[in-house]
Amino acid sequence: NEGIQDVEGLTAATKKTLSEQPHDVTVFTFGFGADHNATLLRQLAECSEGSYYFIESARDMKEIFADCLGGLLSVVAEKIQIQVKPLSTTDAPCRVTKVATHYPLEQAPDGTFTVRVKDLYAEEKRYILVHIAVDTSKCEVGQALPLSQVKLTYQDPHAEGATVTKETIITTTVAEGGVYDGAVDERVDEQIARYKAVEA
């Protein structure tokens, strides 16, 4: 082999090449047998939010390539943007302290975070954790508080790229001592554990 050979160098070169393309490009990688560099192939795929596939033997090729191509044909949303805007009030100043994601992220001067995701496939789920800090010291117990406005924008590939926009307001109820005492959402706990594991 000649030229760039280390994982970091190849990953950086891939990101640079993708950034110079006039159109979105998604890279899918396939590792054949047990002696390939899985770390390299996984990181190359993640550069463009693609997928890495492990092919143990030739008999698995048909199913894996069918899975990959089937996914490309079942895209239900493209160029996804998720905006999270904190909603502060006089009695309850609120801010988004962190958006825990590995997707491209931007922060505006007003504290609004924008997450960009390329494509979403049918039956696929994406989770993005948002940390919100709110001062409830001047609020009454039981009072409903708006925390943030979440705006989702994407292009529908089945409607000639028409732009679709959806919005919602995230709220909470002020608890005694300012500590949340509602039901535990197992999906949130699961995603927190996954994110911490990836970070570790």
Short mmCIF file of C-alpha atoms in Angstrom, two decimals:
data_model
loop_
_atom_site.label_atom_id
_atom_site.label_comp_id
_atom_site.label_asym_id
_atom_site.label_seq_id
_atom_site.Cartn_x
_atom_site.Cartn_y
_atom_site.Cartn_z
CA ASN A 1 0.00 0.00 0.00
CA GLU A 2 1.07 3.56 -0.70
CA GLY A 3 -0.22 6.95 0.41
CA ILE A 4 -2.49 7.44 3.41
CA GLN A 5 -2.80 4.23 5.45
CA ASP A 6 -3.89 5.22 8.99
CA VAL A 7 -7.55 5.39 10.06
CA GLU A 8 -7.47 9.09 11.04
CA GLY A 9 -5.81 10.15 7.78
CA LEU A 10 -8.20 8.17 5.59
CA THR A 11 -11.22 9.45 7.54
CA ALA A 12 -10.04 13.06 7.22
CA ALA A 13 -9.42 12.64 3.48
CA THR A 14 -12.89 11.13 3.01
CA LYS A 15 -14.57 14.01 4.88
CA LYS A 16 -12.64 16.56 2.79
CA THR A 17 -13.61 14.85 -0.48
CA LEU A 18 -17.28 14.63 0.54
CA SER A 19 -17.35 18.31 1.53
CA GLU A 20 -16.17 19.26 -1.96
CA GLN A 21 -18.97 17.41 -3.75
CA PRO A 22 -21.79 19.49 -5.30
CA HIS A 23 -24.39 16.93 -4.17
CA ASP A 24 -24.94 14.84 -1.04
CA VAL A 25 -22.98 11.59 -1.22
CA THR A 26 -23.51 8.66 1.12
CA VAL A 27 -20.76 6.09 1.59
CA PHE A 28 -21.58 2.46 2.42
CA THR A 29 -18.74 0.12 3.35
CA PHE A 30 -18.57 -3.67 3.28
CA GLY A 31 -16.05 -5.76 5.21
CA PHE A 32 -15.39 -9.24 3.84
CA GLY A 33 -14.18 -11.97 6.20
CA ALA A 34 -12.80 -11.65 9.70
CA ASP A 35 -9.47 -9.98 8.88
CA HIS A 36 -10.57 -6.56 7.57
CA ASN A 37 -10.25 -3.26 9.45
CA ALA A 38 -13.76 -2.85 10.88
CA THR A 39 -12.86 0.39 12.68
CA LEU A 40 -11.74 2.02 9.44
CA LEU A 41 -14.77 0.89 7.44
CA ARG A 42 -17.20 1.97 10.16
CA GLN A 43 -15.63 5.44 10.43
CA LEU A 44 -15.58 5.90 6.65
CA ALA A 45 -19.30 5.09 6.49
CA GLU A 46 -20.08 7.42 9.40
CA CYS A 47 -18.40 10.31 7.55
CA SER A 48 -21.51 10.57 5.39
CA GLU A 49 -24.09 8.94 7.71
CA GLY A 50 -23.82 5.75 5.68
CA SER A 51 -23.70 2.19 7.00
CA TYR A 52 -21.00 -0.41 7.54
CA TYR A 53 -21.83 -4.06 6.77
CA PHE A 54 -19.90 -7.13 7.88
CA ILE A 55 -19.97 -9.97 5.35
CA GLU A 56 -18.78 -13.14 6.98
CA SER A 57 -18.95 -15.33 3.88
CA ALA A 58 -20.03 -15.28 0.22
CA ARG A 59 -23.41 -16.80 1.08
CA ASP A 60 -24.29 -13.65 3.06
CA MET A 61 -23.61 -11.23 0.18
CA LYS A 62 -27.00 -11.41 -1.51
CA GLU A 63 -28.96 -10.67 1.65
CA ILE A 64 -26.66 -7.85 2.79
CA PHE A 65 -26.57 -6.07 -0.57
CA ALA A 66 -30.36 -6.45 -0.83
CA ASP A 67 -30.69 -4.86 2.62
CA CYS A 68 -28.47 -1.95 1.62
CA LEU A 69 -30.18 -1.31 -1.73
CA GLY A 70 -33.63 -1.81 -0.21
CA GLY A 71 -32.85 0.88 2.33
CA LEU A 72 -31.81 3.32 -0.39
CA LEU A 73 -35.13 2.74 -2.15
CA SER A 74 -37.16 3.28 1.03
CA VAL A 75 -36.02 6.80 1.94
CA VAL A 76 -38.99 8.67 3.44
CA ALA A 77 -37.31 11.97 4.38
CA GLU A 78 -34.29 13.86 3.05
CA LYS A 79 -32.28 16.89 4.22
CA ILE A 80 -33.77 16.80 7.70
CA GLN A 81 -33.36 19.78 10.03
CA ILE A 82 -34.41 19.76 13.67
CA GLN A 83 -34.45 23.11 15.48
CA VAL A 84 -34.66 23.26 19.28
CA LYS A 85 -35.40 26.77 20.57
CA PRO A 86 -35.53 27.48 24.34
CA LEU A 87 -38.66 29.30 25.52
CA SER A 88 -37.80 31.48 28.49
CA THR A 89 -40.33 33.45 30.57
CA THR A 90 -39.75 36.19 33.11
CA ASP A 91 -40.31 33.76 36.00
CA ALA A 92 -38.60 30.77 34.40
CA PRO A 93 -35.44 31.47 32.38
CA CYS A 94 -34.68 28.45 30.21
CA ARG A 95 -31.74 27.42 28.06
CA VAL A 96 -30.62 24.41 26.07
CA THR A 97 -27.35 23.35 27.69
CA LYS A 98 -26.45 20.49 25.35
CA VAL A 99 -27.68 18.58 22.32
CA ALA A 100 -26.16 15.11 22.64
CA THR A 101 -25.72 13.93 19.07
CA HIS A 102 -23.01 13.07 16.57
CA TYR A 103 -24.96 14.63 13.68
CA PRO A 104 -23.83 18.05 12.37
CA LEU A 105 -24.90 20.71 14.87
CA GLU A 106 -25.14 24.52 14.81
CA GLN A 107 -25.95 26.99 17.58
CA ALA A 108 -27.51 30.41 16.88
CA PRO A 109 -26.91 33.52 19.06
CA ASP A 110 -30.41 33.20 20.55
CA GLY A 111 -29.60 29.72 21.92
CA THR A 112 -31.40 27.79 19.18
CA PHE A 113 -29.72 24.55 18.15
CA THR A 114 -30.11 23.07 14.67
CA VAL A 115 -29.34 19.41 13.98
CA ARG A 116 -28.93 18.21 10.39
CA VAL A 117 -29.63 14.62 9.35
CA LYS A 118 -29.34 13.53 5.72
CA ASP A 119 -31.89 10.74 5.18
CA LEU A 120 -34.41 8.70 7.11
CA TYR A 121 -35.53 5.27 5.91
CA ALA A 122 -38.92 3.62 6.37
CA GLU A 123 -39.33 2.07 9.85
CA GLU A 124 -36.08 3.74 10.98
CA LYS A 125 -35.88 5.74 14.21
CA ARG A 126 -33.40 8.47 15.17
CA TYR A 127 -33.00 9.70 18.73
CA ILE A 128 -31.46 13.04 19.73
CA LEU A 129 -31.02 13.87 23.42
CA VAL A 130 -31.56 17.48 24.47
CA HIS A 131 -30.44 18.80 27.87
CA ILE A 132 -32.57 21.74 29.06
CA ALA A 133 -31.94 23.82 32.20
CA VAL A 134 -34.81 25.86 33.65
CA ASP A 135 -34.98 27.94 36.84
CA THR A 136 -38.28 27.15 38.57
CA SER A 137 -37.54 28.93 41.86
CA LYS A 138 -40.20 31.60 41.17
CA CYS A 139 -42.81 29.15 39.89
CA GLU A 140 -45.68 27.45 41.68
CA VAL A 141 -45.80 23.68 42.14
CA GLY A 142 -48.04 22.16 39.47
CA GLN A 143 -47.53 25.05 37.07
CA ALA A 144 -47.11 24.05 33.41
CA LEU A 145 -44.00 25.50 31.80
CA PRO A 146 -43.08 25.63 28.10
CA LEU A 147 -39.44 24.57 27.75
CA SER A 148 -38.68 24.66 24.07
CA GLN A 149 -40.10 24.82 20.58
CA VAL A 150 -39.06 21.96 18.32
CA LYS A 151 -39.35 22.45 14.56
CA LEU A 152 -38.80 19.63 12.08
CA THR A 153 -38.22 20.38 8.40
CA TYR A 154 -37.50 17.82 5.68
CA GLN A 155 -37.96 17.11 1.99
CA ASP A 156 -40.41 14.39 0.95
CA PRO A 157 -38.79 12.34 -1.87
CA HIS A 158 -42.20 10.90 -2.80
CA ALA A 159 -43.69 14.35 -3.40
CA GLU A 160 -41.03 15.68 -5.79
CA GLY A 161 -38.93 17.03 -2.94
CA ALA A 162 -41.73 19.09 -1.37
CA THR A 163 -40.72 20.64 1.95
CA VAL A 164 -42.61 19.43 5.02
CA THR A 165 -42.58 21.33 8.32
CA LYS A 166 -43.88 20.20 11.72
CA GLU A 167 -43.69 22.03 15.05
CA THR A 168 -44.40 21.20 18.69
CA ILE A 169 -43.85 22.73 22.13
CA ILE A 170 -42.14 20.72 24.88
CA THR A 171 -43.58 21.41 28.31
CA THR A 172 -43.04 20.25 31.88
CA THR A 173 -44.87 20.56 35.18
CA VAL A 174 -43.12 22.23 38.11
CA ALA A 175 -42.53 19.71 40.90
CA GLU A 176 -41.78 20.21 44.60
CA GLY A 177 -38.19 21.40 45.04
CA GLY A 178 -37.78 21.78 41.27
CA VAL A 179 -36.93 18.08 40.85
CA TYR A 180 -38.84 16.06 38.25
CA ASP A 181 -40.99 13.44 39.96
CA GLY A 182 -42.97 12.08 37.02
CA ALA A 183 -42.85 8.67 35.38
CA VAL A 184 -39.52 7.43 34.01
CA ASP A 185 -39.35 7.19 30.21
CA GLU A 186 -37.39 4.02 29.48
CA ARG A 187 -36.66 5.15 25.91
CA VAL A 188 -34.89 8.25 27.22
CA ASP A 189 -32.91 6.23 29.76
CA GLU A 190 -31.89 3.78 27.03
CA GLN A 191 -30.64 6.57 24.75
CA ILE A 192 -28.72 8.24 27.58
CA ALA A 193 -26.99 4.92 28.31
CA ARG A 194 -26.18 4.43 24.59
CA TYR A 195 -24.78 7.94 24.24
CA LYS A 196 -22.60 7.57 27.34
CA ALA A 197 -21.33 4.21 26.08
CA VAL A 198 -20.37 5.70 22.71
CA GLU A 199 -18.65 8.64 24.39
CA ALA A 200 -16.69 6.26 26.64
#
